[in-house]
Amino acid sequence: SLVSFFHFAALSLLLFGFYWGARYLLVRRVLRDYGWFVFALAMFTYWVVVPPLIGTAILALPVNTTYWSLLASENHNPFDPLNYGFAAILLAIALPIILASERLLSERSTAIRRHEQARAELETLQQQINPHFLFNALNALYALCLEGRGASAGAVLKLSDLLRYTVYDGQKEWAGLDD
């Protein structure tokens, strides 16, 4: 039974290698870098070359006997058309799933990148506005003090409250209407 486990593990690794080649080599590299036409040629080449290689590796497993084998065709010919048909079915099932997942991953990374860019722009704007606001508020307080008006003490208190809010609560993502 331990031998059967290793045979199953080897078969799983071979099938995963077939999937990995389709996803990472063909879709992520060829399709992204060279377009659909070269991708179609590469996919056809992949379909012609890889199944016999995997079939040969499967036949090298000791679990294959003279009466049956782990190949889809159940004979000892890795070039059997049934093996190519099985590989074509695997690709026909896997490729739409791979393309859809790659598209979703791409859209997600684009959305995250846009969100981070918007957040960085907002922080930059906040850093630019705060010093200008403080400079203008201090100039207004200076003018109130020169006129000798009693409202200058209240304005200093309001500016203090506003700066305290900006430093401690202004970095929160959400703020209540009362604030």
Tab-separated table of C-alpha atoms in Angstrom:
chain	number	residue	atom	x	y	z
A	1	SER	CA	0.000	0.000	0.000
A	2	LEU	CA	2.948	2.339	0.591
A	3	VAL	CA	4.117	1.568	-2.947
A	4	SER	CA	0.646	2.432	-4.261
A	5	PHE	CA	0.798	5.725	-2.393
A	6	PHE	CA	4.106	6.587	-4.064
A	7	HIS	CA	2.703	5.648	-7.472
A	8	PHE	CA	-0.323	7.839	-6.862
A	9	ALA	CA	1.922	10.678	-5.646
A	10	ALA	CA	4.124	10.360	-8.752
A	11	LEU	CA	1.056	10.380	-11.003
A	12	SER	CA	-0.296	13.434	-9.173
A	13	LEU	CA	3.017	15.236	-9.573
A	14	LEU	CA	3.033	14.505	-13.306
A	15	LEU	CA	-0.510	15.836	-13.711
A	16	PHE	CA	0.350	18.882	-11.609
A	17	GLY	CA	3.403	19.460	-13.823
A	18	PHE	CA	1.099	19.379	-16.849
A	19	TYR	CA	-1.175	21.964	-15.185
A	20	TRP	CA	1.770	24.067	-14.011
A	21	GLY	CA	3.212	24.184	-17.525
A	22	ALA	CA	-0.126	25.308	-18.946
A	23	ARG	CA	-0.658	27.970	-16.298
A	24	TYR	CA	2.749	29.445	-15.627
A	25	LEU	CA	4.582	28.861	-18.880
A	26	LEU	CA	1.831	29.182	-21.450
A	27	VAL	CA	-0.629	31.617	-19.878
A	28	ARG	CA	1.545	33.801	-17.646
A	29	ARG	CA	4.549	33.981	-19.955
A	30	VAL	CA	3.602	33.255	-23.553
A	31	LEU	CA	0.086	34.705	-23.620
A	32	ARG	CA	1.013	37.786	-21.596
A	33	ASP	CA	4.226	38.558	-23.471
A	34	TYR	CA	3.516	37.422	-27.045
A	35	GLY	CA	-0.258	37.427	-27.595
A	36	TRP	CA	-2.922	34.986	-28.741
A	37	PHE	CA	-1.364	33.746	-31.979
A	38	VAL	CA	1.931	32.675	-30.416
A	39	PHE	CA	-0.041	31.304	-27.448
A	40	ALA	CA	-2.118	29.104	-29.803
A	41	LEU	CA	1.050	27.802	-31.478
A	42	ALA	CA	2.697	27.175	-28.113
A	43	MET	CA	-0.436	25.431	-26.837
A	44	PHE	CA	-0.512	23.139	-29.862
A	45	THR	CA	3.189	22.352	-29.448
A	46	TYR	CA	2.654	21.746	-25.735
A	47	TRP	CA	-0.234	19.394	-26.524
A	48	VAL	CA	1.852	17.444	-29.069
A	49	VAL	CA	5.090	17.173	-27.051
A	50	VAL	CA	4.156	16.919	-23.374
A	51	PRO	CA	1.593	14.042	-23.251
A	52	PRO	CA	4.048	11.463	-24.678
A	53	LEU	CA	6.700	12.625	-22.190
A	54	ILE	CA	4.269	12.292	-19.304
A	55	GLY	CA	3.059	8.961	-20.721
A	56	THR	CA	6.618	7.670	-20.847
A	57	ALA	CA	7.170	8.755	-17.243
A	58	ILE	CA	3.934	7.044	-16.204
A	59	LEU	CA	4.995	3.848	-17.963
A	60	ALA	CA	8.248	3.917	-15.991
A	61	LEU	CA	6.252	3.415	-12.772
A	62	PRO	CA	6.477	-0.186	-11.572
A	63	VAL	CA	2.708	-0.410	-11.067
A	64	ASN	CA	2.221	-0.837	-14.827
A	65	THR	CA	2.004	-4.475	-15.845
A	66	THR	CA	1.908	-6.187	-19.221
A	67	TYR	CA	-1.889	-6.397	-18.962
A	68	TRP	CA	-2.774	-2.832	-18.036
A	69	SER	CA	-1.212	0.585	-17.466
A	70	LEU	CA	-2.028	3.917	-15.865
A	71	LEU	CA	-2.268	5.634	-19.241
A	72	ALA	CA	-5.680	6.738	-20.474
A	73	SER	CA	-5.389	4.303	-23.394
A	74	GLU	CA	-4.458	1.469	-21.000
A	75	ASN	CA	-1.829	0.222	-23.423
A	76	HIS	CA	1.903	0.779	-23.400
A	77	ASN	CA	1.983	3.296	-26.239
A	78	PRO	CA	2.487	6.891	-25.031
A	79	PHE	CA	1.659	8.129	-28.576
A	80	ASP	CA	-1.811	6.544	-28.632
A	81	PRO	CA	-4.520	8.966	-29.893
A	82	LEU	CA	-6.587	8.275	-26.781
A	83	ASN	CA	-3.783	9.731	-24.646
A	84	TYR	CA	-3.787	12.876	-26.800
A	85	GLY	CA	-7.568	13.050	-26.429
A	86	PHE	CA	-7.263	12.799	-22.661
A	87	ALA	CA	-4.663	15.589	-22.663
A	88	ALA	CA	-6.910	17.718	-24.884
A	89	ILE	CA	-9.823	17.223	-22.473
A	90	LEU	CA	-7.591	18.189	-19.532
A	91	LEU	CA	-6.484	21.347	-21.348
A	92	ALA	CA	-10.053	22.169	-22.414
A	93	ILE	CA	-11.194	21.953	-18.796
A	94	ALA	CA	-8.167	23.609	-17.202
A	95	LEU	CA	-7.550	26.526	-19.582
A	96	PRO	CA	-10.834	28.411	-19.011
A	97	ILE	CA	-10.358	28.016	-15.273
A	98	ILE	CA	-6.746	29.191	-15.525
A	99	LEU	CA	-7.650	32.166	-17.726
A	100	ALA	CA	-10.522	33.201	-15.448
A	101	SER	CA	-8.400	32.960	-12.310
A	102	GLU	CA	-5.545	34.886	-13.939
A	103	ARG	CA	-8.011	37.590	-14.991
A	104	LEU	CA	-9.434	37.844	-11.472
A	105	LEU	CA	-5.954	37.999	-9.945
A	106	SER	CA	-4.968	40.714	-12.407
A	107	GLU	CA	-8.094	42.770	-11.681
A	108	ARG	CA	-7.590	42.360	-7.950
A	109	SER	CA	-3.965	43.497	-8.075
A	110	THR	CA	-4.971	46.455	-10.269
A	111	ALA	CA	-7.695	47.455	-7.787
A	112	ILE	CA	-5.279	47.169	-4.849
A	113	ARG	CA	-2.692	49.236	-6.710
A	114	ARG	CA	-5.290	51.932	-7.537
A	115	HIS	CA	-6.477	52.020	-3.930
A	116	GLU	CA	-2.911	52.406	-2.640
A	117	GLN	CA	-2.244	55.139	-5.204
A	118	ALA	CA	-5.398	57.040	-4.203
A	119	ARG	CA	-4.486	56.714	-0.531
A	120	ALA	CA	-0.955	58.012	-1.209
A	121	GLU	CA	-2.348	60.956	-3.189
A	122	LEU	CA	-4.758	61.774	-0.348
A	123	GLU	CA	-1.961	61.677	2.218
A	124	THR	CA	0.173	63.917	0.011
A	125	LEU	CA	-2.667	66.407	-0.301
A	126	GLN	CA	-3.247	66.329	3.453
A	127	GLN	CA	0.426	67.029	4.084
A	128	GLN	CA	0.303	69.986	1.694
A	129	ILE	CA	-2.922	71.458	3.088
A	130	ASN	CA	-2.076	71.254	6.788
A	131	PRO	CA	0.941	73.635	6.767
A	132	HIS	CA	-0.876	76.172	4.549
A	133	PHE	CA	-3.952	76.082	6.760
A	134	LEU	CA	-1.875	76.500	9.898
A	135	PHE	CA	0.054	79.419	8.375
A	136	ASN	CA	-3.173	81.206	7.351
A	137	ALA	CA	-4.838	80.552	10.728
A	138	LEU	CA	-1.824	81.949	12.613
A	139	ASN	CA	-1.820	85.042	10.395
A	140	ALA	CA	-5.523	85.586	11.139
A	141	LEU	CA	-4.874	85.203	14.900
A	142	TYR	CA	-1.989	87.643	14.664
A	143	ALA	CA	-4.292	90.186	13.011
A	144	LEU	CA	-6.932	89.678	15.753
A	145	CYS	CA	-4.286	90.178	18.442
A	146	LEU	CA	-3.036	93.398	16.812
A	147	GLU	CA	-6.559	94.803	16.795
A	148	GLY	CA	-6.849	93.947	20.492
A	149	ARG	CA	-10.104	92.116	20.051
A	150	GLY	CA	-11.270	89.689	22.712
A	151	ALA	CA	-12.231	87.135	20.056
A	152	SER	CA	-8.568	86.210	19.605
A	153	ALA	CA	-8.575	83.984	22.727
A	154	GLY	CA	-11.606	82.017	21.420
A	155	ALA	CA	-10.007	81.695	17.977
A	156	VAL	CA	-6.810	80.326	19.546
A	157	LEU	CA	-8.895	77.780	21.465
A	158	LYS	CA	-10.760	76.727	18.272
A	159	LEU	CA	-7.474	76.410	16.378
A	160	SER	CA	-6.079	74.291	19.209
A	161	ASP	CA	-9.117	71.986	19.104
A	162	LEU	CA	-8.876	71.721	15.317
A	163	LEU	CA	-5.165	70.862	15.406
A	164	ARG	CA	-5.770	68.307	18.176
A	165	TYR	CA	-8.470	66.655	16.054
A	166	THR	CA	-6.184	66.681	12.991
A	167	VAL	CA	-3.291	65.064	14.864
A	168	TYR	CA	-5.216	62.425	16.823
A	169	ASP	CA	-8.460	61.743	14.972
A	170	GLY	CA	-7.870	63.117	11.477
A	171	GLN	CA	-5.996	60.028	10.281
A	172	LYS	CA	-9.006	57.755	10.766
A	173	GLU	CA	-10.683	56.502	7.626
A	174	TRP	CA	-14.167	57.507	8.814
A	175	ALA	CA	-15.363	60.472	10.865
A	176	GLY	CA	-18.725	61.143	12.441
A	177	LEU	CA	-20.807	64.156	11.461
A	178	ASP	CA	-20.413	65.649	14.948
A	179	ASP	CA	-16.628	65.617	14.595
